[in-house]
């Protein structure tokens, strides 16, 4: 890559300063003349190519639109605009109102400079096909007042409490020093809070205790539609104090976007149906909230970019506010041990989705047939001869098993499955292609097999795991009895820079994705019936969320 210099940009800055103090055209001409010969005076600064630059160059070789984007990016970093390249004067200065709209999010100046061309590089065609081509079938974006967004998609001062956890966590850009510190730092659990409705159990966490100052807003950080629907379900089930409930308490933990280890969850197969169901309901609602907020932000920014495309305002659509996506679309991954458990999880997910977003649930019959026990019953009926021979022995064997075994393996105990789920404006699509899905529900065994096939066949890949932001591992104690090492390999595959573009608009990828820091933003929720050395080691070494950790 050719060297990039900041000389022109610095000269123009000096020229503006001199022009402000100049009293006559002749003095400004002299100043510009001196600056034009500033090669001997100005310090030449070499900028090392960033991961972002390397990615643009790599993708530019296969995409003409990306190559054009990279050229414009180079010109702007060198201080030259598109009009200057064509021999026309530079752009007019922004008005006061436009400057207010141009407020960037958090991050350093270099991080903002890396993204200065995103608003002007929306190319029709290959860029952003998968994530932007939702049209009328995409999730409807709520108003700014509903999800607390102010200028450029940033939280407003009055309503930011509603969406602060989401925007503050993913809007913050870690520096290299902070990442190095996270890799070396040994976390200490500094606070503890009694767990709701769990005797002899407490929550301990790193950093500052956020539960003491838990907000008392009506929606607890949920989108209003989700909160209202959840509250209706809670009241219909006999609940009367949602604020003091276990669901609300555990949701506060999830909504903090910290890593969570709950190793005292009583499972359904040990007469813990209510507790297991409440925890499942909570992490599913957190997942829905994350997916809906993500899609609302993307849709809102898409609308702004399309509205101002080709106009004078297009140049101000820059900054961290418009960095709203990862390398691929899937954001939530739920790992489960058995199909019977996945059946309950997906059914509860559909139930928790507001009615307006589930007018149609595609392939629900196929899902119930494949993940339920209907197919197994048909197979048993077709094998009468074998059943007659071994019937007595099998019946006695089943009766000899403990009750928890019979409940756990009484349904479909297949441990090789995966399913993509996509949420649109009015429907839920099951068995969706992974690259256009919002959520993936799978077993570690199935994903490990896909990883192995991708290593053997270069045409296949598992890049859909590159942008997972919420990872939930339920019934980890059962997965521990299957193959724990495969789970570790799957998690190690998450949040890697993909090998292909997959139709993503690279000019709107969040900076920390491009820097390779996404694993420090991923939230991991690890749920188990009992503590275990392998589970504890996994939580200590493979969960590196910069927000901190909470464990029971």
Coordinates of N, CA and C in Angstrom, one line a residue, residues 391-511:
X391 N -39.6 -55.7 23.6 CA -40.6 -54.8 24.3 C -40.5 -54.9 25.8
X392 N -40.4 -56.2 26.4 CA -40.4 -56.3 27.8 C -39.1 -55.8 28.4
X393 N -38.0 -56.1 27.7 CA -36.7 -55.6 28.2 C -36.6 -54.1 28.2
X394 N -37.1 -53.5 27.1 CA -37.0 -52.0 27.0 C -37.9 -51.4 28.0
X395 N -39.1 -51.9 28.3 CA -40.0 -51.3 29.2 C -39.4 -51.4 30.6
X396 N -38.8 -52.5 31.0 CA -38.2 -52.6 32.3 C -37.0 -51.7 32.4
X397 N -36.3 -51.5 31.3 CA -35.1 -50.6 31.3 C -35.6 -49.2 31.6
X398 N -36.7 -48.8 30.9 CA -37.2 -47.4 31.1 C -37.6 -47.2 32.5
X399 N -38.3 -48.2 33.1 CA -38.8 -48.0 34.4 C -37.7 -47.9 35.4
X400 N -36.5 -48.6 35.1 CA -35.4 -48.6 36.0 C -34.7 -47.2 36.1
X401 N -34.9 -46.4 35.1 CA -34.3 -45.1 35.0 C -34.9 -44.1 36.0
X402 N -34.1 -43.3 36.6 CA -34.6 -42.3 37.5 C -35.6 -41.3 36.8
X403 N -36.4 -40.6 37.6 CA -37.4 -39.7 37.0 C -36.8 -38.6 36.2
X404 N -35.6 -38.0 36.7 CA -35.0 -36.9 35.9 C -34.5 -37.4 34.6
X405 N -34.1 -38.6 34.5 CA -33.6 -39.1 33.2 C -34.8 -39.3 32.2
X406 N -35.9 -39.8 32.7 CA -37.1 -40.0 31.9 C -37.7 -38.6 31.4
X407 N -37.6 -37.6 32.3 CA -38.1 -36.3 31.9 C -37.2 -35.6 30.8
X408 N -35.9 -35.7 31.1 CA -34.9 -35.1 30.2 C -34.9 -35.7 28.8
X409 N -34.9 -37.0 28.8 CA -34.8 -37.7 27.5 C -36.1 -38.3 27.0
X410 N -37.2 -37.8 27.6 CA -38.6 -38.2 27.2 C -39.0 -37.7 25.9
X411 N -38.4 -36.6 25.4 CA -38.7 -36.0 24.1 C -37.7 -36.3 23.1
X412 N -37.5 -35.5 22.1 CA -36.6 -35.7 21.0 C -35.2 -35.4 21.6
X413 N -34.4 -36.5 21.7 CA -33.1 -36.3 22.3 C -32.0 -36.3 21.3
X414 N -32.3 -35.9 20.1 CA -31.3 -35.7 19.0 C -30.4 -34.5 19.4
X415 N -29.1 -34.7 19.3 CA -28.2 -33.6 19.7 C -27.5 -32.9 18.5
X416 N -28.0 -33.1 17.3 CA -27.4 -32.6 16.1 C -28.4 -31.7 15.4
X417 N -28.4 -30.4 15.6 CA -29.4 -29.6 15.0 C -28.9 -28.1 15.0
X418 N -29.5 -27.4 14.1 CA -29.3 -25.9 14.0 C -30.5 -25.3 13.2
X419 N -30.8 -24.1 13.5 CA -31.9 -23.4 12.8 C -31.7 -21.9 12.9
X420 N -31.9 -21.3 11.7 CA -31.8 -19.8 11.7 C -33.2 -19.2 11.8
X421 N -33.3 -18.1 12.5 CA -34.6 -17.4 12.8 C -34.4 -15.9 12.4
X422 N -35.4 -15.5 11.6 CA -35.3 -14.1 11.1 C -36.6 -13.4 11.5
X423 N -36.5 -12.2 12.0 CA -37.7 -11.4 12.4 C -37.9 -10.3 11.4
X424 N -39.1 -10.2 10.8 CA -39.4 -9.2 9.9 C -40.5 -8.3 10.4
X425 N -41.1 -7.4 9.6 CA -42.1 -6.5 10.1 C -43.3 -7.2 10.7
X426 N -43.7 -8.3 10.0 CA -45.0 -8.9 10.5 C -44.8 -10.5 10.6
X427 N -43.6 -11.0 10.5 CA -43.5 -12.4 10.5 C -42.2 -12.9 11.1
X428 N -42.2 -14.2 11.5 CA -41.0 -14.9 12.0 C -40.7 -16.0 11.0
X429 N -39.5 -16.0 10.5 CA -39.1 -17.0 9.5 C -38.2 -18.1 10.1
X430 N -38.7 -19.3 10.3 CA -37.9 -20.4 10.8 C -37.1 -21.0 9.6
X431 N -36.1 -21.7 9.9 CA -35.2 -22.4 8.8 C -34.7 -21.3 7.8
X432 N -34.4 -20.1 8.3 CA -33.9 -19.1 7.4 C -32.4 -19.3 7.2
X433 N -31.9 -18.8 6.0 CA -30.5 -18.9 5.8 C -29.7 -18.1 6.9
X434 N -28.6 -18.7 7.3 CA -27.9 -18.2 8.5 C -27.5 -16.7 8.2
X435 N -27.1 -16.4 7.0 CA -26.5 -15.1 6.7 C -27.6 -14.0 6.7
X436 N -28.8 -14.3 6.6 CA -29.9 -13.3 6.7 C -30.8 -13.5 7.9
X437 N -30.3 -14.3 8.9 CA -31.0 -14.5 10.1 C -30.6 -13.6 11.2
X438 N -31.4 -13.3 12.2 CA -31.1 -12.5 13.3 C -30.6 -13.4 14.5
X439 N -31.1 -14.6 14.6 CA -30.7 -15.5 15.7 C -30.5 -16.9 15.1
X440 N -29.5 -17.6 15.8 CA -29.2 -19.0 15.4 C -29.4 -19.8 16.7
X441 N -30.2 -20.8 16.6 CA -30.3 -21.8 17.7 C -29.7 -23.1 17.3
X442 N -28.8 -23.6 18.0 CA -28.0 -24.8 17.5 C -27.4 -25.5 18.7
X443 N -26.9 -26.7 18.3 CA -26.2 -27.5 19.3 C -24.7 -27.4 19.0
X444 N -23.8 -27.4 20.0 CA -22.4 -27.3 19.7 C -21.9 -28.4 18.7
X445 N -22.5 -29.6 18.8 CA -22.1 -30.7 17.9 C -22.3 -30.3 16.5
X446 N -23.5 -29.7 16.1 CA -23.8 -29.4 14.8 C -22.9 -28.3 14.2
X447 N -22.6 -27.2 15.0 CA -21.8 -26.2 14.6 C -20.3 -26.6 14.4
X448 N -19.9 -27.6 15.3 CA -18.5 -28.1 15.2 C -18.4 -28.9 13.9
X449 N -19.4 -29.6 13.5 CA -19.4 -30.3 12.2 C -19.3 -29.4 11.0
X450 N -20.0 -28.3 11.1 CA -20.0 -27.3 10.0 C -18.6 -26.6 10.0
X451 N -18.0 -26.4 11.1 CA -16.6 -25.9 11.1 C -15.6 -26.8 10.5
X452 N -15.8 -28.1 10.8 CA -14.9 -29.1 10.2 C -15.1 -29.2 8.7
X453 N -16.3 -29.1 8.2 CA -16.5 -29.2 6.7 C -16.0 -27.9 6.1
X454 N -16.1 -26.8 6.8 CA -15.5 -25.5 6.2 C -14.0 -25.6 6.1
X455 N -13.3 -26.3 7.0 CA -11.9 -26.5 6.9 C -11.5 -27.4 5.7
X456 N -12.3 -28.4 5.4 CA -12.0 -29.3 4.4 C -12.4 -28.8 3.0
X457 N -13.5 -27.9 3.0 CA -13.9 -27.4 1.7 C -13.9 -25.8 1.8
X458 N -13.0 -25.2 1.0 CA -12.7 -23.8 1.1 C -13.9 -23.0 0.6
X459 N -14.8 -23.6 -0.2 CA -16.0 -22.9 -0.7 C -17.0 -22.7 0.4
X460 N -16.9 -23.5 1.5 CA -17.9 -23.3 2.6 C -17.2 -22.5 3.7
X461 N -18.0 -21.9 4.6 CA -17.4 -21.1 5.7 C -18.4 -21.0 6.8
X462 N -18.0 -20.5 7.9 CA -18.8 -20.3 9.1 C -18.7 -18.8 9.5
X463 N -18.6 -17.9 8.5 CA -18.5 -16.5 8.7 C -19.7 -15.9 9.4
X464 N -20.9 -16.6 9.4 CA -22.1 -16.1 10.1 C -21.9 -16.1 11.6
X465 N -20.8 -16.6 12.1 CA -20.5 -16.5 13.5 C -19.6 -15.4 13.8
X466 N -19.3 -14.5 12.9 CA -18.3 -13.5 13.1 C -18.8 -12.3 13.8
X467 N -20.1 -12.1 13.9 CA -20.7 -10.9 14.5 C -21.7 -11.2 15.6
X468 N -21.5 -12.3 16.3 CA -22.4 -12.6 17.4 C -22.1 -11.7 18.6
X469 N -23.1 -11.0 19.1 CA -23.0 -10.1 20.1 C -23.6 -10.5 21.5
X470 N -24.5 -11.5 21.4 CA -25.1 -12.1 22.6 C -25.0 -13.6 22.4
X471 N -24.3 -14.3 23.3 CA -24.1 -15.7 23.3 C -24.8 -16.3 24.5
X472 N -25.7 -17.2 24.4 CA -26.4 -17.8 25.5 C -26.2 -19.4 25.4
X473 N -25.6 -19.9 26.5 CA -25.4 -21.3 26.6 C -26.2 -21.8 27.8
X474 N -27.3 -22.5 27.5 CA -28.3 -23.0 28.5 C -28.0 -24.5 28.7
X475 N -28.3 -24.9 29.9 CA -28.0 -26.3 30.3 C -26.6 -26.8 30.0
X476 N -25.7 -26.0 30.4 CA -24.3 -26.3 30.2 C -23.8 -27.6 30.9
X477 N -24.5 -28.0 32.0 CA -24.2 -29.2 32.7 C -24.5 -30.4 31.8
X478 N -25.5 -30.3 30.9 CA -25.8 -31.4 30.0 C -24.8 -31.4 28.8
X479 N -24.5 -30.2 28.3 CA -23.5 -30.2 27.3 C -22.1 -30.7 27.8
X480 N -21.9 -30.5 29.0 CA -20.6 -31.0 29.6 C -20.6 -32.5 29.5
X481 N -21.7 -33.2 29.5 CA -21.7 -34.7 29.4 C -21.7 -35.1 27.9
X482 N -21.8 -34.2 27.0 CA -21.7 -34.5 25.6 C -20.2 -34.5 25.1
X483 N -19.8 -33.3 24.8 CA -18.4 -33.1 24.4 C -18.1 -31.6 24.6
X484 N -17.5 -31.3 25.8 CA -17.2 -29.9 26.2 C -16.2 -29.3 25.3
X485 N -15.2 -30.0 24.8 CA -14.1 -29.5 24.0 C -14.7 -28.9 22.7
X486 N -15.7 -29.5 22.2 CA -16.3 -29.0 20.9 C -17.0 -27.6 21.2
X487 N -17.6 -27.5 22.4 CA -18.2 -26.2 22.7 C -17.1 -25.1 22.7
X488 N -16.0 -25.4 23.3 CA -14.9 -24.5 23.4 C -14.4 -24.1 22.0
X489 N -14.3 -25.0 21.1 CA -13.8 -24.7 19.8 C -14.8 -23.9 19.0
X490 N -16.1 -24.1 19.3 CA -17.2 -23.3 18.6 C -17.0 -21.8 19.1
X491 N -16.9 -21.6 20.4 CA -16.8 -20.3 21.0 C -15.5 -19.6 20.5
X492 N -14.5 -20.3 20.4 CA -13.2 -19.7 19.9 C -13.4 -19.3 18.4
X493 N -14.3 -19.9 17.7 CA -14.5 -19.5 16.3 C -15.3 -18.2 16.2
X494 N -16.0 -17.8 17.3 CA -16.8 -16.6 17.2 C -16.0 -15.3 17.1
X495 N -16.6 -14.3 16.5 CA -16.0 -13.0 16.4 C -14.7 -12.9 15.7
X496 N -14.5 -13.7 14.7 CA -13.3 -13.6 13.9 C -13.6 -12.8 12.6
X497 N -12.6 -12.2 12.1 CA -12.8 -11.4 10.9 C -13.1 -12.4 9.7
X498 N -14.2 -12.2 9.0 CA -14.6 -13.2 8.0 C -13.7 -13.3 6.8
X499 N -13.8 -14.3 6.1 CA -12.9 -14.5 4.9 C -13.5 -13.9 3.6
X500 N -14.8 -13.6 3.7 CA -15.5 -13.0 2.5 C -16.3 -11.8 2.9
X501 N -16.8 -11.0 1.9 CA -17.6 -9.8 2.2 C -19.0 -10.1 2.6
X502 N -19.7 -11.0 2.0 CA -21.0 -11.4 2.3 C -22.0 -10.3 2.1
X503 N -21.7 -9.4 1.2 CA -22.7 -8.3 0.9 C -22.8 -7.2 1.9
X504 N -21.9 -7.1 2.9 CA -22.1 -6.1 3.9 C -21.5 -4.8 3.4
X505 N -22.1 -3.7 3.8 CA -21.6 -2.3 3.6 C -20.5 -2.1 4.5
X506 N -19.3 -2.2 4.0 CA -18.1 -2.1 4.9 C -17.9 -0.7 5.4
X507 N -18.5 0.3 4.8 CA -18.4 1.7 5.3 C -19.3 1.9 6.6
X508 N -20.1 1.0 6.9 CA -20.9 1.1 8.1 C -20.7 0.1 9.2
X509 N -19.6 -0.6 9.1 CA -19.2 -1.6 10.1 C -18.6 -0.8 11.3
X510 N -19.0 -1.2 12.5 CA -18.5 -0.6 13.7 C -17.0 -0.7 13.7
X511 N -16.3 0.3 14.3 CA -14.9 0.4 14.3 C -14.3 -0.7 15.1

